[in-house]
mmCIF file of C-alpha atoms in Angstrom:
data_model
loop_
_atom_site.group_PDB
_atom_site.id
_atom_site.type_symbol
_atom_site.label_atom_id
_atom_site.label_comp_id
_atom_site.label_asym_id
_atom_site.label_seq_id
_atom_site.Cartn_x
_atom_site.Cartn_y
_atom_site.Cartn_z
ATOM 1 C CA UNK Y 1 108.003 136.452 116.314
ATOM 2 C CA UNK Y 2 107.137 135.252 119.713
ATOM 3 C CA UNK Y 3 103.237 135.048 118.532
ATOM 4 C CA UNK Y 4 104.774 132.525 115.714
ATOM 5 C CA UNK Y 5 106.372 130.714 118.528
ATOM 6 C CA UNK Y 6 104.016 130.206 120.205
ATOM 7 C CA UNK Y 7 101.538 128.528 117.959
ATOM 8 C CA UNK Y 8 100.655 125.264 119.475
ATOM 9 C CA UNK Y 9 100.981 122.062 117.750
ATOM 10 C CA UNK Y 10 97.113 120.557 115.763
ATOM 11 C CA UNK Y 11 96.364 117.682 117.445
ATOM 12 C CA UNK Y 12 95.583 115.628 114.518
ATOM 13 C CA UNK Y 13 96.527 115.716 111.095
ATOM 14 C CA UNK Y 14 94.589 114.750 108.327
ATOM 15 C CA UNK Y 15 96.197 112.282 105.523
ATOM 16 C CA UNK Y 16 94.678 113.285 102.490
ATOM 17 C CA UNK Y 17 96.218 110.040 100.834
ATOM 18 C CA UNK Y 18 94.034 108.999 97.795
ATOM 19 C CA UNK Y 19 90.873 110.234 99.186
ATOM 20 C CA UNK Y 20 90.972 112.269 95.903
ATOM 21 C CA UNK Y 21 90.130 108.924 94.373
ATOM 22 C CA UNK Y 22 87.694 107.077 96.538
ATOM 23 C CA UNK Y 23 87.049 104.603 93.533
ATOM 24 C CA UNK Y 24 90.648 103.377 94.160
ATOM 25 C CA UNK Y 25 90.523 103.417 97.602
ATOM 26 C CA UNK Y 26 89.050 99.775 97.955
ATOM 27 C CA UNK Y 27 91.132 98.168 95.425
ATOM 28 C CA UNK Y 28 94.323 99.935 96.944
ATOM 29 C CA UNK Y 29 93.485 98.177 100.370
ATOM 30 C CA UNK Y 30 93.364 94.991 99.151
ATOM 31 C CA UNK Y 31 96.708 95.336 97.125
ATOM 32 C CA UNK Y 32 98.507 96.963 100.111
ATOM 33 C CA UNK Y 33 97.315 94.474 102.365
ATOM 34 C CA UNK Y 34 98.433 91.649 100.481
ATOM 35 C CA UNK Y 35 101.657 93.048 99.800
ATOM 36 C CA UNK Y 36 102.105 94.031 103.422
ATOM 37 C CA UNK Y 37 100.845 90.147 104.587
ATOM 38 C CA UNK Y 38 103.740 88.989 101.889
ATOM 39 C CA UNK Y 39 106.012 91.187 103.114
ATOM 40 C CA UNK Y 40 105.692 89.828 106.751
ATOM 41 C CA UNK Y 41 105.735 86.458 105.952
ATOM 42 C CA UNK Y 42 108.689 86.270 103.475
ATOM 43 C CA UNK Y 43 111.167 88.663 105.234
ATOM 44 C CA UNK Y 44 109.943 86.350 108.472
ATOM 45 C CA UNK Y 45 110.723 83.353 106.720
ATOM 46 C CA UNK Y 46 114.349 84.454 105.687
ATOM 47 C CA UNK Y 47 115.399 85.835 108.646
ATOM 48 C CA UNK Y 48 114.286 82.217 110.890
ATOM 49 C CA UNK Y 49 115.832 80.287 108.187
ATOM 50 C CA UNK Y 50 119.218 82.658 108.359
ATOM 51 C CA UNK Y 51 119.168 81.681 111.835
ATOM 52 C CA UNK Y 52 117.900 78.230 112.120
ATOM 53 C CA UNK Y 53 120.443 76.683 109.162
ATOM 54 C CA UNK Y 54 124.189 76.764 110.174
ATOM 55 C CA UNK Y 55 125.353 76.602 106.708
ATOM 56 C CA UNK Y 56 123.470 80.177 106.673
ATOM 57 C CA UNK Y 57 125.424 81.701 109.257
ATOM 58 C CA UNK Y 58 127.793 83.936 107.105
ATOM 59 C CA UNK Y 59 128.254 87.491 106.826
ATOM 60 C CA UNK Y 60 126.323 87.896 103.815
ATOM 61 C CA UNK Y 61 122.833 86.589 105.261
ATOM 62 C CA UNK Y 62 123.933 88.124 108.801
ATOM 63 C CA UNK Y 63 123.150 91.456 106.456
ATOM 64 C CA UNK Y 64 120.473 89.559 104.363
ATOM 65 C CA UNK Y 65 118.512 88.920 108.036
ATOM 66 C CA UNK Y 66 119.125 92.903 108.869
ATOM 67 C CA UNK Y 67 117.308 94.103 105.476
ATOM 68 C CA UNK Y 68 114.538 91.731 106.213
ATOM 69 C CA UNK Y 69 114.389 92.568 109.860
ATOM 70 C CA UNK Y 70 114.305 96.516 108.466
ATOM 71 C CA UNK Y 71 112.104 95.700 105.620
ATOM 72 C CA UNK Y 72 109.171 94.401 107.969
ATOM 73 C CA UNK Y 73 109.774 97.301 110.611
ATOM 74 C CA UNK Y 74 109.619 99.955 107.871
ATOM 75 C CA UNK Y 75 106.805 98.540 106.050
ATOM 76 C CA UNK Y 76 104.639 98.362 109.182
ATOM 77 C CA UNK Y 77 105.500 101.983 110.813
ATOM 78 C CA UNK Y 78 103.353 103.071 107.757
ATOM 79 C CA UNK Y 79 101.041 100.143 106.306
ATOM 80 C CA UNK Y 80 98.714 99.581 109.349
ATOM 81 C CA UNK Y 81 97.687 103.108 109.434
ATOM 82 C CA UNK Y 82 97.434 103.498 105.582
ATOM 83 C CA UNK Y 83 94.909 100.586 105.684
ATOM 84 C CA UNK Y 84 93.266 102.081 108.549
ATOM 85 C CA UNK Y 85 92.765 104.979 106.586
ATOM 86 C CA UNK Y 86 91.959 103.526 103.267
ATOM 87 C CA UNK Y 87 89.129 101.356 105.177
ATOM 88 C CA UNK Y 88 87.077 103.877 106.879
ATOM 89 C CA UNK Y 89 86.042 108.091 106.134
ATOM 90 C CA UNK Y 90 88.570 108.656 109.058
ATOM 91 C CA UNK Y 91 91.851 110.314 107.427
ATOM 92 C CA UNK Y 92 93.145 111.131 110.524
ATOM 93 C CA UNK Y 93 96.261 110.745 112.423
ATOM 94 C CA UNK Y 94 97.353 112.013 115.503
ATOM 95 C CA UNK Y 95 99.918 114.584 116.262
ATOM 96 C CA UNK Y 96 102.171 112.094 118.383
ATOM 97 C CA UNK Y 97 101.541 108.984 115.715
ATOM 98 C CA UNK Y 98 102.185 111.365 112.665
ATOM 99 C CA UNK Y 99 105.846 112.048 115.172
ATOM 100 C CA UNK Y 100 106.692 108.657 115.881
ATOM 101 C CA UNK Y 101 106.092 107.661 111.954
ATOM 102 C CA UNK Y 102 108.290 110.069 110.154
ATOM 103 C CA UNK Y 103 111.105 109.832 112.900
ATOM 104 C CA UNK Y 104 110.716 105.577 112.410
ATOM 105 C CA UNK Y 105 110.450 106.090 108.966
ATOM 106 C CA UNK Y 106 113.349 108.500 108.386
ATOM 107 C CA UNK Y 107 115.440 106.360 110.496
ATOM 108 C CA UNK Y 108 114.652 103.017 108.665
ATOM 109 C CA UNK Y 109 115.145 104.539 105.289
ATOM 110 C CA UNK Y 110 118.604 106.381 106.245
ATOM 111 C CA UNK Y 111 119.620 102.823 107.939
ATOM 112 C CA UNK Y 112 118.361 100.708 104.699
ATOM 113 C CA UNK Y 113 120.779 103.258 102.188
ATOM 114 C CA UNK Y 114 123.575 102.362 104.659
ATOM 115 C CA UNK Y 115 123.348 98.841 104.923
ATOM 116 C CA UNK Y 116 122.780 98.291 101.328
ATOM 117 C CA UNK Y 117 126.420 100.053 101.191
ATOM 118 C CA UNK Y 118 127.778 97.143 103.512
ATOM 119 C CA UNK Y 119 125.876 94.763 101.671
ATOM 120 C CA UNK Y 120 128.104 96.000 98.340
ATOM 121 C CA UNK Y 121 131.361 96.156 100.253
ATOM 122 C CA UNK Y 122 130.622 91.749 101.522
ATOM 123 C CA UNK Y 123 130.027 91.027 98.133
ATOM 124 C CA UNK Y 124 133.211 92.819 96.618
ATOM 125 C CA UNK Y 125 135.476 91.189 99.796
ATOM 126 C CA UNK Y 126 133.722 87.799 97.945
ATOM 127 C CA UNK Y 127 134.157 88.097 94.665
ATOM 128 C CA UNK Y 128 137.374 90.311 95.057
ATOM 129 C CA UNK Y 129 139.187 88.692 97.846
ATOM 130 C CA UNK Y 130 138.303 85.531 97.936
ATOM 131 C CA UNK Y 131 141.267 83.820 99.692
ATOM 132 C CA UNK Y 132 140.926 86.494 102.530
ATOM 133 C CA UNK Y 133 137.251 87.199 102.691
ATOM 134 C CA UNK Y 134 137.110 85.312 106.080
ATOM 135 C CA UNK Y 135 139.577 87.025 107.632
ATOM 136 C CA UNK Y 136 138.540 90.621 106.387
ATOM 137 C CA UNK Y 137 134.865 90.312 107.015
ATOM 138 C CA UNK Y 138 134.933 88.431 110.727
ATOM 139 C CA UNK Y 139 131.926 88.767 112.831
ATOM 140 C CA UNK Y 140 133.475 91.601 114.581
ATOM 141 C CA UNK Y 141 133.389 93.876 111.583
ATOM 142 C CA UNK Y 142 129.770 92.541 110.513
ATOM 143 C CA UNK Y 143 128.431 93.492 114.020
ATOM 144 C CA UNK Y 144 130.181 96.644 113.900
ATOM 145 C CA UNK Y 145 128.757 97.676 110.486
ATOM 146 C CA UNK Y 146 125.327 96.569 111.319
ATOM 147 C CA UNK Y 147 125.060 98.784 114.452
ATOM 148 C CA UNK Y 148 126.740 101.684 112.192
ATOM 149 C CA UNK Y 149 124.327 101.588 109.758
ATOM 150 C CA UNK Y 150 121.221 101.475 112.171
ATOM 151 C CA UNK Y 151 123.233 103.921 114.682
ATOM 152 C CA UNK Y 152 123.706 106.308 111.884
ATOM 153 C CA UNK Y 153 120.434 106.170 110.230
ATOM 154 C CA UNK Y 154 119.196 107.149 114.173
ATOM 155 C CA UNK Y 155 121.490 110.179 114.080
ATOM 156 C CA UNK Y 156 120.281 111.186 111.203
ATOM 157 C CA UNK Y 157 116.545 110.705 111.826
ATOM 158 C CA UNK Y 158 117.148 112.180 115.329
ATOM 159 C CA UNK Y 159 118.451 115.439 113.518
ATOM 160 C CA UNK Y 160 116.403 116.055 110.477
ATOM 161 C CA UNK Y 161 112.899 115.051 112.263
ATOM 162 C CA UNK Y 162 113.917 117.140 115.308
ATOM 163 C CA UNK Y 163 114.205 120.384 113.048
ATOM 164 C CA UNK Y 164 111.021 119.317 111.437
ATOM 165 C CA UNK Y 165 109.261 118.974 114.563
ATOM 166 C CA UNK Y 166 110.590 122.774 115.887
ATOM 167 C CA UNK Y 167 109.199 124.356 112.794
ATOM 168 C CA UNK Y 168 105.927 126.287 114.060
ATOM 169 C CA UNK Y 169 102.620 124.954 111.963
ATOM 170 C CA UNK Y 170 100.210 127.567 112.547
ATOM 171 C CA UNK Y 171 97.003 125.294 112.317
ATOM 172 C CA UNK Y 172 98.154 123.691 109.537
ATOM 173 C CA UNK Y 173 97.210 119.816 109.607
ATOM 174 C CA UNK Y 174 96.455 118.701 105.801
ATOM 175 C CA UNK Y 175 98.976 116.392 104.388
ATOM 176 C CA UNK Y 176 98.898 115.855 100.548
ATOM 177 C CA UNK Y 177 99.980 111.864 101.073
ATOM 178 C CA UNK Y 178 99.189 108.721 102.676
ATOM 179 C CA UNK Y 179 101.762 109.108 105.970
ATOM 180 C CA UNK Y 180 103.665 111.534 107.787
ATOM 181 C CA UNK Y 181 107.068 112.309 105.823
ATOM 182 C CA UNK Y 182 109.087 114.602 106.334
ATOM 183 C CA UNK Y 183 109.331 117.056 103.510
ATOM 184 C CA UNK Y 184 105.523 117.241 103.384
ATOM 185 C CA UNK Y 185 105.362 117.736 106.827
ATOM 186 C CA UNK Y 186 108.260 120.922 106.534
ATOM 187 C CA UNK Y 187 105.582 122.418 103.670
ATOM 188 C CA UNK Y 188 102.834 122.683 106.321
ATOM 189 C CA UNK Y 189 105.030 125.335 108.593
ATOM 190 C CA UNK Y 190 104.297 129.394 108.590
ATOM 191 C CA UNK Y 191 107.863 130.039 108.629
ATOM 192 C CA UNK Y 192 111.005 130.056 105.966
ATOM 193 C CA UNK Y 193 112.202 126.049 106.456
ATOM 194 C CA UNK Y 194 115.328 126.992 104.127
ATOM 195 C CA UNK Y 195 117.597 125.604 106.900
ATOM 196 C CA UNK Y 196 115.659 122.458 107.202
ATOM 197 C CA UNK Y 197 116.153 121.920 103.002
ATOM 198 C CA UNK Y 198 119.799 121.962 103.705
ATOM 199 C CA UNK Y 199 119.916 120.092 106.259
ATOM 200 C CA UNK Y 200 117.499 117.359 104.496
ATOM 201 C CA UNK Y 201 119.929 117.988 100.969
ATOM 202 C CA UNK Y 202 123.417 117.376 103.242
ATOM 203 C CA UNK Y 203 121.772 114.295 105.123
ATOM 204 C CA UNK Y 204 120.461 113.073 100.998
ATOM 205 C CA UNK Y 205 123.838 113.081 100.086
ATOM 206 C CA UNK Y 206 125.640 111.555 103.266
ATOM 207 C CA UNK Y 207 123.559 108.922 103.416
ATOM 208 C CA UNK Y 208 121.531 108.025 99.707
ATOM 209 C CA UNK Y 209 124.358 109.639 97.059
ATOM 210 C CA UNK Y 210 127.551 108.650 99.472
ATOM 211 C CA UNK Y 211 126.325 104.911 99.943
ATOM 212 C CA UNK Y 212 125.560 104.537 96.100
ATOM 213 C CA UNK Y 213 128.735 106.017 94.907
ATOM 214 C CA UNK Y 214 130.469 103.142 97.578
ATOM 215 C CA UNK Y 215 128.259 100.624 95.718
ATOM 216 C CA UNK Y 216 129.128 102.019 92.455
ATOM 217 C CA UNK Y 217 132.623 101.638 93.274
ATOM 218 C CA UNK Y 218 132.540 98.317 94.801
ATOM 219 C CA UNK Y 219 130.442 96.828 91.738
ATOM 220 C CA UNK Y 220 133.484 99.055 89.311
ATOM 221 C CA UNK Y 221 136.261 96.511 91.027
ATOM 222 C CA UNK Y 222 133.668 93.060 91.127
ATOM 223 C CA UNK Y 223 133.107 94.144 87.595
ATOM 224 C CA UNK Y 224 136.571 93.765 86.438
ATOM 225 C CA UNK Y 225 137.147 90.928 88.708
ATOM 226 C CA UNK Y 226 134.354 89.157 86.994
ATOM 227 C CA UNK Y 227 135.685 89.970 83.282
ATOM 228 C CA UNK Y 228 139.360 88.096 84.513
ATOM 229 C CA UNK Y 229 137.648 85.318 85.667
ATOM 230 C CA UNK Y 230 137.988 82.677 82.226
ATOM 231 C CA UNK Y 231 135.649 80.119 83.124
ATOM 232 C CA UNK Y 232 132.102 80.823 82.096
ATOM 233 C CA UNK Y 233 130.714 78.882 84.969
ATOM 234 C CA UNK Y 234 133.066 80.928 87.407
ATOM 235 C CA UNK Y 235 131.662 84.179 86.219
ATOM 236 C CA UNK Y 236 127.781 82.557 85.754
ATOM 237 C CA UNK Y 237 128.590 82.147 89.983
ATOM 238 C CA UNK Y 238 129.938 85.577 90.401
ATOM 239 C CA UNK Y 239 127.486 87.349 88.797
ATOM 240 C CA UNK Y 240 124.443 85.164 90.673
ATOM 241 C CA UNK Y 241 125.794 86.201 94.123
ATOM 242 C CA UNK Y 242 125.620 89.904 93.296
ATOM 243 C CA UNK Y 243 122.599 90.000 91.017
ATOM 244 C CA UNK Y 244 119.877 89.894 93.798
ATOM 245 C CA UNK Y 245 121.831 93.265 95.696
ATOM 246 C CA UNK Y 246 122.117 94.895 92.172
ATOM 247 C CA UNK Y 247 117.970 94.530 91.933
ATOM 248 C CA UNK Y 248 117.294 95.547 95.858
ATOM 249 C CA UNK Y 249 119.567 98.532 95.034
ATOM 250 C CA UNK Y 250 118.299 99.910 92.066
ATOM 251 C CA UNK Y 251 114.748 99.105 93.009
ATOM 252 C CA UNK Y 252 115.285 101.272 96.589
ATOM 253 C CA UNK Y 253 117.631 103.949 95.232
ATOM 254 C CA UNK Y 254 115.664 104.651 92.000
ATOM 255 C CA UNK Y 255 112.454 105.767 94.149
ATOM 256 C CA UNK Y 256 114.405 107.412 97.318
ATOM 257 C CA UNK Y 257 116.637 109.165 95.198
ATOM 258 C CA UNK Y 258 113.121 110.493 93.152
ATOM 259 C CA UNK Y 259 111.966 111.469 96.213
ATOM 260 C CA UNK Y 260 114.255 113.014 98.373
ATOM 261 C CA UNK Y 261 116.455 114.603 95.709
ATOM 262 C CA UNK Y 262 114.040 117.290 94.773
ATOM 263 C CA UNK Y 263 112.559 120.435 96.061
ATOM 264 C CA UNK Y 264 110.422 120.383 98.897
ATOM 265 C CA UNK Y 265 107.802 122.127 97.179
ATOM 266 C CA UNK Y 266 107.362 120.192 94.677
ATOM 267 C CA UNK Y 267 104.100 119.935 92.699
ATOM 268 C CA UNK Y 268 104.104 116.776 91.950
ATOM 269 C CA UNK Y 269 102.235 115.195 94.272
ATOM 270 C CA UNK Y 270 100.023 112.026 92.534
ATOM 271 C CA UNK Y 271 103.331 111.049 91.294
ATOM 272 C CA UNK Y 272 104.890 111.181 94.265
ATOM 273 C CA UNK Y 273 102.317 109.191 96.477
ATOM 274 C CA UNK Y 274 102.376 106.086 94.069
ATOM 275 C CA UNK Y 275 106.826 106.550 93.976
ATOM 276 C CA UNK Y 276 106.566 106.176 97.567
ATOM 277 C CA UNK Y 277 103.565 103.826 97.660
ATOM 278 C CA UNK Y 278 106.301 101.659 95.471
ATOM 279 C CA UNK Y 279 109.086 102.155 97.989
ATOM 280 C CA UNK Y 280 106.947 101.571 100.774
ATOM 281 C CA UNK Y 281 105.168 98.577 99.921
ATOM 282 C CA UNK Y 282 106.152 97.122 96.884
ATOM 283 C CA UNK Y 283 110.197 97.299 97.388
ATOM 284 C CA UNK Y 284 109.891 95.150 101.031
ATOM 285 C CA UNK Y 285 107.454 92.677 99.663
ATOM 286 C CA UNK Y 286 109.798 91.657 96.541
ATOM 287 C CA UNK Y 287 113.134 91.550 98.183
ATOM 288 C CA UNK Y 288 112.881 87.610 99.997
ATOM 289 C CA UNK Y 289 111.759 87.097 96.279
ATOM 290 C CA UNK Y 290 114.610 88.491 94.740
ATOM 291 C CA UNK Y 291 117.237 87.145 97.326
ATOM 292 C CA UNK Y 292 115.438 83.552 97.031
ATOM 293 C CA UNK Y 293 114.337 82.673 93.467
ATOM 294 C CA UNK Y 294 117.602 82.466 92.083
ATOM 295 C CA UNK Y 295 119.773 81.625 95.659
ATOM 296 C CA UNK Y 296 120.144 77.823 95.646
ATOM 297 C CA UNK Y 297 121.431 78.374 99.524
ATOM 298 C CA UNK Y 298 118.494 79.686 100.922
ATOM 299 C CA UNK Y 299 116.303 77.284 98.729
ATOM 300 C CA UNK Y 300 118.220 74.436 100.103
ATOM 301 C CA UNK Y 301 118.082 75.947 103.729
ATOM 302 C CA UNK Y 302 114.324 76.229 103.429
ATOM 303 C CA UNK Y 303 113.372 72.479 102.342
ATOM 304 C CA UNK Y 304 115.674 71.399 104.846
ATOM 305 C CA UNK Y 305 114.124 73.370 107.567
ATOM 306 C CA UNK Y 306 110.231 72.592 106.760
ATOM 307 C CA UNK Y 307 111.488 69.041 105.729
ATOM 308 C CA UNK Y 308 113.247 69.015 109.381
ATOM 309 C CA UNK Y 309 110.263 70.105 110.965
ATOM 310 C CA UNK Y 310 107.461 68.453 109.577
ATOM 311 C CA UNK Y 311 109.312 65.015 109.559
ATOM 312 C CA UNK Y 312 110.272 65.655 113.329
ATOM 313 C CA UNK Y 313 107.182 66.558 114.270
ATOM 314 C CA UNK Y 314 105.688 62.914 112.197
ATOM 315 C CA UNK Y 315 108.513 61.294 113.998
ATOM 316 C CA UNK Y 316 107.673 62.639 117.867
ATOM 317 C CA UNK Y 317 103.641 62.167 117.123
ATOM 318 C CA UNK Y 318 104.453 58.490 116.050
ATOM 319 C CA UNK Y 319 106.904 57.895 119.095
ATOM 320 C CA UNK Y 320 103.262 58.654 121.090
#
């Protein structure tokens, strides 16, 4: 046992990724990289406009800026060393990097499933309290949500990865998938990781089946709110302010819940890598999308802010 324990740490590990497929490798670098660029630039865009336009500053973009702020940190613990990988022979990450990706990445995915809860309950203080949804979601709860979703994701992260990282590898340092996660990186240890598959099922249901079943409920009572409303316009209005959540939900909690609610030793491993290459890079890069094609607010917001700025700008340069 104390031989076991002793077994240092590899110093790299290699991320087998799609090198099974160098034929895709090319195209998948291009497609990654533009979703990652669009990713960037349209979660960027909604979180300046979210702050720039005061007729923005409500509790529902306050979250809206949150999932874009999380969207572009998630999206770039894992993208720039994907593309690094898919570019060159190299398949190689260190031991720290490989570390510092699953924690950042396990944190970031436990804080998304929370927030997305939050997100539920604004919309069903909206649509179900309307005459008090000022007074029940004041920017003292909205702060204090926010900072319990990312504090809790942290816990969490700080718990499961720690386990993962105490599990002895014994020179194991191949990893069937494009970045460090954490199941995959529990497979590579010598040693029975049964405690680390409950403690990765317990922290699945806290924070991706507990969150969805406070969504489900919160869409249960905006559903029959909706239904009493008589107007068609007044529901047509109801059922536009939820509609871009309902897609950002079942777009993230179709994949994680694919992922994370199965056995770690799962043999399914092509159809994992392009779940999570979905999840990843796909999910992040279509949110501002789905929050701004059919949101006349954040339309508005944004001609008014490059209108602002580029007639500004014309105004100062013609002062001179």
């Amino acid at each position: 046992m104390m031989e076991i324990a002793n077994v240092s740490s590899p110093e790299v590990f290699v991320l087998l990724g799609f090198s099974a497929r160098p034929s895709l490798e090319a195209v998948l670098f291009i497609v990654v990289l533009s979703f990652y660029v669009v990713s960037v630039l349209g979660n960027g865009i909604i979180i300046l406009v979210s702050r720039m336009d005061v007729h923005l500053h409500t509790p529902m973009y306050f979250f809206l800026a949150n999932l874009s702020f999380l969207d572009i940190s998630f999206t770039t613990s894992i993208v720039p060393q994907f593309l690094a990988n898919l570019w060159g022979p190299q398949k190689t990450i260190s031991y720290g990097g490989c570390v510092v990706q699953f924690y950042i990445s396990h944190w970031l995915g436990a804080t998304e499933c929370v927030l997305l809860a939050t997100m539920s309950y604004d919309r069903y203080a909206a649509i179900c309290r309307p005459l008090h949804y000022i007074v029940i979601m004041h920017p003292q709860l909205c702060l204090g949500l926010a900072l319990a979703s990312w504090l809790g994701g942290l816990t969490t992260s700080m718990v499961g990865s720690t386990l993962t990282t105490l599990l002895p590898l014994c020179g194991n340092n191949r990893i069937d998938h494009f970045f460090c996660e954490m199941p995959l990186i529990m497979q590579l240890a010598c040693v029975d990781i049964s405690l680390n598959e409950i403690e990765m099922y317990l922290a699945s249901f806290v924070l991706v089946v507990f969150p969805l079943g406070l969504i489900l409920v919160s869409y249960g009572h905006i559903a029959r709110a909706v239904l009493k409303i008589r107007s068609a316009e007044g529901r047509r209005k109801a059922l536009n302010t939820c509609s871009s959540h309902v897609a950002v939900v079942s777009l993230f909690y179709g994949s994680i819940i694919f992922m994370y609610l199965q056995p770690a030793k799962s043999t399914s491993h092509e159809q994992g890598k392009f779940i999570a290459l979905f999840y990843t890079v796909v999910t992040p890069a279509l949110n501002p999308f789905i929050y701004t094609l059919r949101n006349t607010e954040v339309k508005s917001a944004l001609r008014h802010t490059v209108l602002e700025n580029c007639c500004g700008s014309a105004g100062k340069r013609a002062q001179i």
